[in-house]
Amino acid sequence: MDKISPSFFRHEGKPIRCKAAICRKAGEALVIEEIHVDPPQAYEVRIKILCTSLCHTDLSFSKLDTGPLVRFPRILGHEAVGVVESIGEHVDGFKQGDVVLPVFHPHCEECRDCKSSKTNWCTRFAEDFLSNTRRYGMASRFKDSSGDDIHHFLFVSSFSEYTVVDMAHLVKICPEIPVDKAILLSCGVSTGVGAAWKVADVEEGSTIAVFGLGAVGLAVGEGARLRGAAKIIGVDLNPKKFELGKKFGFTDFVNPTFCGEQKISEVIKEITGGGVDYSFECIGLTSVLSEAFTSTRTGTGKTIVLGIDKHLEPTNLDSFDLFRGKHVCGSLFGGLKPKLDIPILVNRYLKKELNLDSFITHELNFEEINKAFDLLEQGKSLRCILWMDKS
């Protein structure tokens, strides 16, 4: 990064006027507007966003029109890299000018679960995912030109030139990593790689199947590749994903369209001679979860759930398979503790071990954000980097 001018900090303690892409109504295009961003309160940090990206979670929430999660107007976005502009009281570990990664999953470092090696859950904060700000409930740090509040999103709201984030949601990163690569670690790639490393703990020579080859599914393959998996099977309806998957270590591919009367699980069992050691459901469909579970080996097979059904429908699994030793478990943010594990991923990238470059398929100016949404919805984009100041 270039050296930061002292004038960058001239608004410390004052509101900042900047541009943001606001979602004002479900299903409608985002609107670029001038907003006011308040100074950070205690335990909060105000950051200038350098670049941001979007994933299917942003797309889904932009269309959501019913239920308790619906909030308008709202600033979406939760994958980003920024620079600390100012800090509130009681903020430890961050200073002005630090390069930081905002992360939707909290890591307070103080509660029982944050101190435990068994989980990445944060007892103190993670239960609340509805508030605008982590410690101040529905209080917002954003106001539109009329002075009305704008809702936050997943405690990040990166579709704005400036945002305010609680320190429990921030990770300081090494400035040597290019920001457009670091951005990938704030959600999708960390979720996939972490699921292979931390949740499944894939061993060398093992076999895996990944259902859904979006960014998360491909990242699972990358994590398994780095662990030395012998066979990595991708399952997807889009044949273009298969060639892309080879860059992340995928060895075999199954397109359900061409399975005929065979079930996907039957095809996978034929390929592996009895089923995979690990399967990963990365779509969020209960029917797919059932097939992923069935595709694993009897006695030792483990299924990791990374997708969530948008209607929160219950799933049906064969109880006899469970009785015979198969496992199934969930995975939030790949089981990673953000402040501890993201720097490890950064280091693996800097050592040229972790492939991040192949996830980036498009780069646009921030003002073209609606085009990025269209590309993602049409299946043409894996990750699109949106630059705030791209010349």
Coordinates of C-alpha atoms in Angstrom, one line a residue:
M1 CA 0.0 0.0 0.0
D2 CA 1.0 3.6 -0.6
K3 CA 2.0 5.8 2.4
I4 CA -1.1 7.4 4.0
S5 CA -1.3 11.1 4.0
P6 CA -2.0 12.8 7.4
S7 CA -5.0 14.5 5.8
F8 CA -6.6 11.0 5.7
F9 CA -7.3 11.3 9.4
R10 CA -8.7 14.9 9.3
H11 CA -12.3 13.7 10.0
E12 CA -11.4 11.9 13.3
G13 CA -14.2 12.3 15.8
K14 CA -16.5 13.9 13.1
P15 CA -19.1 12.4 10.7
I16 CA -17.9 11.6 7.2
R17 CA -19.8 12.2 4.0
C18 CA -19.2 9.5 1.4
K19 CA -20.8 7.3 -1.2
A20 CA -22.7 4.1 -0.5
A21 CA -24.8 1.6 -2.5
I22 CA -28.1 1.4 -0.7
C23 CA -30.6 -1.4 -1.1
R24 CA -33.9 0.5 -0.6
K25 CA -36.4 -2.2 -1.8
A26 CA -36.3 -6.0 -2.2
G27 CA -35.3 -7.0 -5.7
E28 CA -34.5 -3.5 -7.0
A29 CA -31.2 -2.2 -8.1
L30 CA -28.9 -0.7 -5.5
V31 CA -28.8 3.1 -5.5
I32 CA -25.5 5.1 -5.2
E33 CA -26.2 7.9 -2.7
E34 CA -24.3 10.3 -0.5
I35 CA -24.5 9.3 3.2
H36 CA -23.2 10.3 6.6
V37 CA -21.1 7.9 8.6
D38 CA -20.8 8.6 12.3
P39 CA -17.6 8.4 14.3
P40 CA -16.9 5.1 16.0
Q41 CA -18.2 4.6 19.6
A42 CA -16.4 2.6 22.3
Y43 CA -15.0 -0.7 20.9
E44 CA -15.6 0.3 17.3
V45 CA -13.4 1.2 14.4
R46 CA -14.2 3.4 11.4
I47 CA -12.5 2.1 8.2
K48 CA -12.1 3.3 4.7
I49 CA -13.0 0.5 2.3
L50 CA -10.4 0.0 -0.4
C51 CA -12.2 -2.7 -2.3
T52 CA -15.2 -5.0 -1.7
S53 CA -16.8 -8.0 -3.2
L54 CA -20.2 -9.8 -3.1
C55 CA -21.3 -13.3 -2.6
H56 CA -24.7 -15.1 -2.8
T57 CA -25.6 -14.0 0.7
D58 CA -25.6 -10.4 -0.5
L59 CA -27.7 -11.4 -3.5
S60 CA -30.2 -13.4 -1.4
F61 CA -30.7 -10.6 1.1
S62 CA -31.1 -8.0 -1.6
K63 CA -34.2 -10.0 -2.7
L64 CA -35.5 -11.0 0.7
D65 CA -39.0 -9.4 1.2
T66 CA -40.5 -11.3 4.2
G67 CA -39.4 -12.4 7.6
P68 CA -37.5 -11.0 10.6
L69 CA -34.3 -10.5 8.5
V70 CA -35.9 -8.0 6.2
R71 CA -34.5 -4.4 6.7
F72 CA -34.7 -1.4 4.4
P73 CA -33.0 0.8 3.6
R74 CA -29.8 -1.2 4.1
I75 CA -26.1 -1.2 3.1
L76 CA -25.2 -4.7 2.2
G77 CA -21.7 -6.2 1.7
H78 CA -19.5 -8.3 4.0
E79 CA -16.4 -9.1 2.0
A80 CA -13.9 -6.2 2.0
V81 CA -10.5 -4.8 2.9
G82 CA -10.0 -1.4 4.5
V83 CA -7.7 1.0 6.3
V84 CA -8.4 2.2 9.9
E85 CA -9.3 5.8 9.8
S86 CA -10.2 6.3 13.4
I87 CA -10.9 4.2 16.6
G88 CA -13.3 4.5 19.5
E89 CA -12.4 4.2 23.2
H90 CA -11.3 0.9 24.6
V91 CA -10.1 -0.5 21.2
D92 CA -7.1 -2.7 21.6
G93 CA -4.9 -4.2 18.8
F94 CA -5.7 -1.6 16.1
K95 CA -4.3 1.8 15.2
Q96 CA -4.9 4.4 12.5
G97 CA -3.4 3.2 9.2
D98 CA -3.7 -0.5 9.9
V99 CA -4.9 -2.7 7.0
V100 CA -7.8 -4.7 8.2
L101 CA -10.3 -7.4 7.1
P102 CA -13.8 -7.0 8.4
V103 CA -15.4 -10.4 9.1
F104 CA -19.1 -11.2 9.6
H105 CA -18.3 -13.8 12.3
P106 CA -17.3 -12.4 15.7
H107 CA -14.2 -13.4 17.7
C108 CA -14.2 -11.6 21.0
E109 CA -11.2 -13.6 22.3
E110 CA -12.6 -13.5 25.8
C111 CA -15.6 -15.9 26.1
R112 CA -15.4 -19.6 26.9
D113 CA -15.8 -20.7 23.3
C114 CA -13.4 -18.2 21.9
K115 CA -10.8 -19.6 24.3
S116 CA -11.6 -23.2 23.4
S117 CA -9.9 -25.1 20.7
K118 CA -13.0 -27.2 20.1
T119 CA -15.1 -24.5 18.3
N120 CA -15.1 -21.1 16.6
W121 CA -18.4 -20.1 18.2
C122 CA -18.4 -16.9 20.1
T123 CA -20.7 -17.3 23.1
R124 CA -20.6 -13.6 23.8
F125 CA -21.8 -12.3 20.5
A126 CA -22.6 -14.9 17.8
E127 CA -26.2 -15.5 18.9
D128 CA -27.2 -12.0 17.8
F129 CA -27.2 -11.6 14.1
L130 CA -30.2 -9.2 13.8
S131 CA -28.8 -6.0 15.3
N132 CA -27.2 -3.1 13.4
T133 CA -24.2 -2.7 15.7
R134 CA -22.6 -5.4 17.8
R135 CA -22.8 -3.7 21.3
Y136 CA -25.4 -1.0 20.6
G137 CA -28.4 -3.0 19.2
M138 CA -30.3 -1.2 16.5
A139 CA -28.3 2.0 16.7
S140 CA -27.0 2.8 13.3
R141 CA -23.8 4.6 12.2
F142 CA -25.3 5.5 8.8
K143 CA -27.7 8.3 7.8
D144 CA -29.0 9.2 4.4
S145 CA -29.1 12.8 3.1
S146 CA -32.5 13.3 4.8
G147 CA -31.0 12.3 8.2
D148 CA -32.8 8.9 8.3
D149 CA -31.1 5.8 9.6
I150 CA -29.8 3.2 7.2
H151 CA -29.6 -0.4 8.5
H152 CA -26.3 -2.3 8.7
F153 CA -25.7 -5.8 7.3
L154 CA -23.9 -8.6 9.2
F155 CA -22.0 -6.1 11.2
V156 CA -19.9 -5.1 8.2
S157 CA -21.8 -3.1 5.5
S158 CA -18.9 -2.8 3.0
F159 CA -20.9 -1.3 0.1
S160 CA -19.9 2.1 1.4
E161 CA -16.7 4.1 1.1
Y162 CA -16.5 4.2 4.9
T163 CA -18.1 1.9 7.5
V164 CA -18.0 1.3 11.3
V165 CA -17.1 -2.1 12.5
D166 CA -16.8 -3.6 16.1
M167 CA -13.3 -4.7 16.9
A168 CA -14.6 -8.2 17.5
H169 CA -15.3 -8.3 13.7
L170 CA -11.9 -7.0 12.6
V171 CA -8.7 -8.8 11.7
K172 CA -5.4 -7.0 11.2
I173 CA -3.6 -8.4 8.2
C174 CA -0.1 -8.2 6.8
P175 CA 0.1 -5.3 4.3
E176 CA 2.3 -7.4 2.0
I177 CA -0.7 -9.3 0.6
P178 CA -2.5 -7.6 -2.3
V179 CA -5.8 -6.3 -1.0
D180 CA -7.8 -7.8 -3.9
K181 CA -6.5 -11.3 -2.8
A182 CA -7.0 -10.6 1.0
I183 CA -10.6 -9.7 0.4
L184 CA -11.4 -13.3 -0.5
L185 CA -10.5 -14.4 3.1
S186 CA -13.3 -12.4 4.7
C187 CA -16.0 -15.0 3.9
G188 CA -16.2 -17.5 1.0
V189 CA -12.6 -18.8 0.6
S190 CA -12.0 -19.0 4.4
T191 CA -15.3 -20.9 4.8
G192 CA -14.4 -23.5 2.3
V193 CA -10.7 -24.0 3.1
G194 CA -11.5 -24.0 6.8
A195 CA -14.2 -26.6 6.4
A196 CA -11.6 -28.9 4.8
W197 CA -8.8 -28.1 7.3
K198 CA -10.6 -27.5 10.6
V199 CA -14.0 -29.2 10.5
A200 CA -13.3 -32.3 8.3
D201 CA -9.5 -32.4 9.1
V202 CA -8.9 -34.0 5.7
E203 CA -6.0 -36.4 5.7
E204 CA -3.4 -37.2 3.0
G205 CA -4.7 -39.8 0.6
S206 CA -8.4 -39.4 1.5
T207 CA -11.3 -39.0 -0.9
I208 CA -13.9 -36.1 -0.9
A209 CA -16.9 -35.0 -2.8
V210 CA -18.1 -31.4 -3.0
F211 CA -21.7 -30.6 -3.9
G212 CA -21.9 -27.2 -5.5
L213 CA -18.9 -25.5 -7.1
G214 CA -19.4 -21.9 -6.2
A215 CA -16.6 -20.0 -4.5
V216 CA -17.1 -21.9 -1.2
G217 CA -17.2 -25.3 -2.9
L218 CA -14.1 -24.6 -4.9
A219 CA -12.3 -23.4 -1.8
V220 CA -13.2 -26.7 -0.1
G221 CA -11.3 -28.4 -3.0
E222 CA -8.4 -26.0 -2.6
G223 CA -8.2 -26.9 1.1
A224 CA -8.4 -30.6 0.4
R225 CA -5.7 -30.2 -2.3
L226 CA -3.3 -28.6 0.2
R227 CA -4.0 -31.5 2.6
G228 CA -3.0 -34.0 0.0
A229 CA -6.4 -35.6 -0.8
A230 CA -6.1 -38.3 -3.4
K231 CA -9.5 -37.8 -5.1
I232 CA -11.6 -34.6 -5.1
I233 CA -14.9 -35.0 -6.8
G234 CA -16.9 -32.0 -7.8
V235 CA -20.7 -32.1 -8.3
D236 CA -22.4 -29.3 -10.2
L237 CA -24.9 -28.7 -13.0
N238 CA -22.6 -26.1 -14.7
P239 CA -20.0 -27.9 -16.9
K240 CA -17.9 -24.7 -17.0
K241 CA -17.2 -25.2 -13.4
F242 CA -15.4 -28.4 -14.1
E243 CA -12.5 -26.9 -16.0
L244 CA -12.2 -24.2 -13.4
G245 CA -12.2 -26.8 -10.6
K246 CA -9.0 -28.3 -12.0
K247 CA -7.2 -25.2 -10.8
F248 CA -8.2 -26.1 -7.3
G249 CA -7.2 -29.7 -7.3
F250 CA -10.5 -31.4 -8.4
T251 CA -9.8 -34.7 -10.1
D252 CA -13.3 -36.0 -11.0
F253 CA -16.6 -34.3 -11.9
V254 CA -20.2 -35.4 -11.8
N255 CA -23.0 -33.5 -13.6
P256 CA -26.3 -34.7 -12.2
T257 CA -27.9 -34.0 -15.6
F258 CA -26.0 -36.9 -17.1
C259 CA -26.4 -39.5 -14.3
G260 CA -29.5 -41.0 -16.0
E261 CA -31.5 -43.0 -13.5
Q262 CA -28.6 -43.3 -11.2
K263 CA -28.4 -41.3 -8.0
I264 CA -25.4 -39.0 -7.6
S265 CA -24.4 -41.0 -4.5
E266 CA -24.4 -44.2 -6.5
V267 CA -22.1 -42.6 -9.1
I268 CA -19.7 -41.4 -6.4
K269 CA -19.7 -44.8 -4.8
E270 CA -18.7 -46.3 -8.1
I271 CA -15.9 -43.8 -8.6
T272 CA -14.5 -44.4 -5.1
G273 CA -15.3 -48.1 -4.5
G274 CA -17.7 -47.6 -1.7
G275 CA -18.1 -43.9 -1.0
V276 CA -16.0 -40.9 -0.1
D277 CA -14.3 -40.2 3.3
Y278 CA -15.7 -36.7 3.4
S279 CA -18.6 -35.0 1.6
F280 CA -19.4 -31.2 1.7
E281 CA -22.8 -29.8 1.0
C282 CA -22.3 -26.2 -0.3
I283 CA -25.6 -25.4 -1.8
G284 CA -28.2 -25.3 0.9
L285 CA -30.8 -27.8 -0.3
T286 CA -32.0 -30.6 2.0
S287 CA -32.3 -33.0 -0.9
V288 CA -28.6 -32.4 -1.8
L289 CA -27.6 -32.9 1.8
S290 CA -29.2 -36.3 1.8
E291 CA -27.3 -37.3 -1.3
A292 CA -24.0 -36.0 0.1
F293 CA -24.6 -38.0 3.3
T294 CA -25.4 -41.2 1.4
S295 CA -22.3 -40.8 -0.8
T296 CA -19.9 -41.2 2.2
R297 CA -18.3 -44.5 3.4
T298 CA -20.2 -46.6 5.9
G299 CA -18.6 -46.6 9.3
T300 CA -16.4 -43.6 9.0
G301 CA -17.9 -41.2 6.4
K302 CA -18.3 -37.6 7.5
T303 CA -20.6 -35.0 5.9
I304 CA -20.0 -31.3 6.5
V305 CA -22.9 -28.9 5.9
L306 CA -21.8 -25.4 4.6
G307 CA -25.1 -24.4 2.9
I308 CA -28.3 -23.5 4.7
D309 CA -31.8 -24.1 3.3
K310 CA -33.3 -20.6 2.8
H311 CA -36.7 -21.9 4.2
L312 CA -34.9 -23.7 7.1
E313 CA -36.6 -26.9 6.1
P314 CA -35.8 -30.1 8.2
T315 CA -33.7 -32.8 6.5
N316 CA -34.1 -36.5 6.4
L317 CA -31.1 -38.7 6.9
D318 CA -30.9 -42.5 7.0
S319 CA -30.9 -43.4 10.8
F320 CA -29.4 -46.8 10.0
D321 CA -26.4 -45.1 8.4
L322 CA -26.0 -42.9 11.5
F323 CA -26.2 -46.0 13.6
R324 CA -23.5 -47.6 11.5
G325 CA -21.0 -44.8 12.2
K326 CA -21.6 -42.1 9.6
H327 CA -21.3 -38.5 10.8
V328 CA -22.8 -35.2 9.8
C329 CA -21.9 -31.7 11.2
G330 CA -22.4 -28.1 10.5
S331 CA -19.7 -25.6 9.6
L332 CA -19.8 -21.8 10.3
F333 CA -17.0 -19.8 8.7
G334 CA -15.2 -23.1 8.2
G335 CA -14.6 -23.6 11.9
L336 CA -12.0 -20.8 11.7
K337 CA -11.3 -18.3 14.5
P338 CA -10.9 -15.1 12.5
K339 CA -8.1 -13.4 14.4
L340 CA -6.0 -16.5 14.8
D341 CA -6.6 -18.4 11.5
I342 CA -6.9 -15.7 8.8
P343 CA -3.3 -14.6 9.3
I344 CA -2.3 -18.3 8.7
L345 CA -4.2 -18.3 5.4
V346 CA -2.5 -15.0 4.5
N347 CA 0.9 -16.5 5.2
R348 CA 0.1 -19.6 3.0
Y349 CA -0.8 -17.3 0.2
L350 CA 2.4 -15.3 0.6
K351 CA 4.3 -18.6 0.4
K352 CA 2.6 -19.3 -2.9
E353 CA 0.8 -22.3 -1.5
L354 CA -2.8 -21.1 -1.3
N355 CA -4.4 -20.3 -4.7
L356 CA -6.5 -17.2 -4.3
D357 CA -5.9 -15.6 -7.8
S358 CA -8.2 -18.1 -9.6
F359 CA -11.2 -17.0 -7.6
I360 CA -11.2 -13.5 -9.1
T361 CA -13.1 -13.5 -12.4
H362 CA -14.1 -9.9 -12.8
E363 CA -13.0 -6.4 -11.6
L364 CA -15.2 -3.3 -11.7
N365 CA -15.6 0.2 -10.4
F366 CA -17.8 0.5 -7.3
E367 CA -20.3 2.5 -9.3
E368 CA -20.8 -0.6 -11.4
I369 CA -22.0 -2.7 -8.5
N370 CA -25.4 -3.6 -10.1
K371 CA -23.5 -5.1 -13.0
A372 CA -21.6 -7.2 -10.5
F373 CA -24.9 -8.5 -9.0
D374 CA -26.1 -9.4 -12.5
L375 CA -22.9 -11.3 -13.3
L376 CA -23.2 -13.3 -10.0
E377 CA -26.9 -14.0 -10.5
Q378 CA -26.3 -15.2 -14.1
G379 CA -23.5 -17.6 -12.9
K380 CA -20.8 -15.7 -14.9
S381 CA -18.9 -14.5 -11.9
L382 CA -17.1 -16.3 -9.1
R383 CA -15.8 -13.3 -7.3
C384 CA -16.0 -9.7 -8.7
I385 CA -13.7 -7.2 -7.0
L386 CA -15.3 -3.7 -6.7
W387 CA -12.7 -1.0 -6.4
M388 CA -13.6 2.2 -4.6
D389 CA -10.9 4.3 -6.3
K390 CA -9.9 2.3 -9.3
S391 CA -8.6 4.6 -12.1

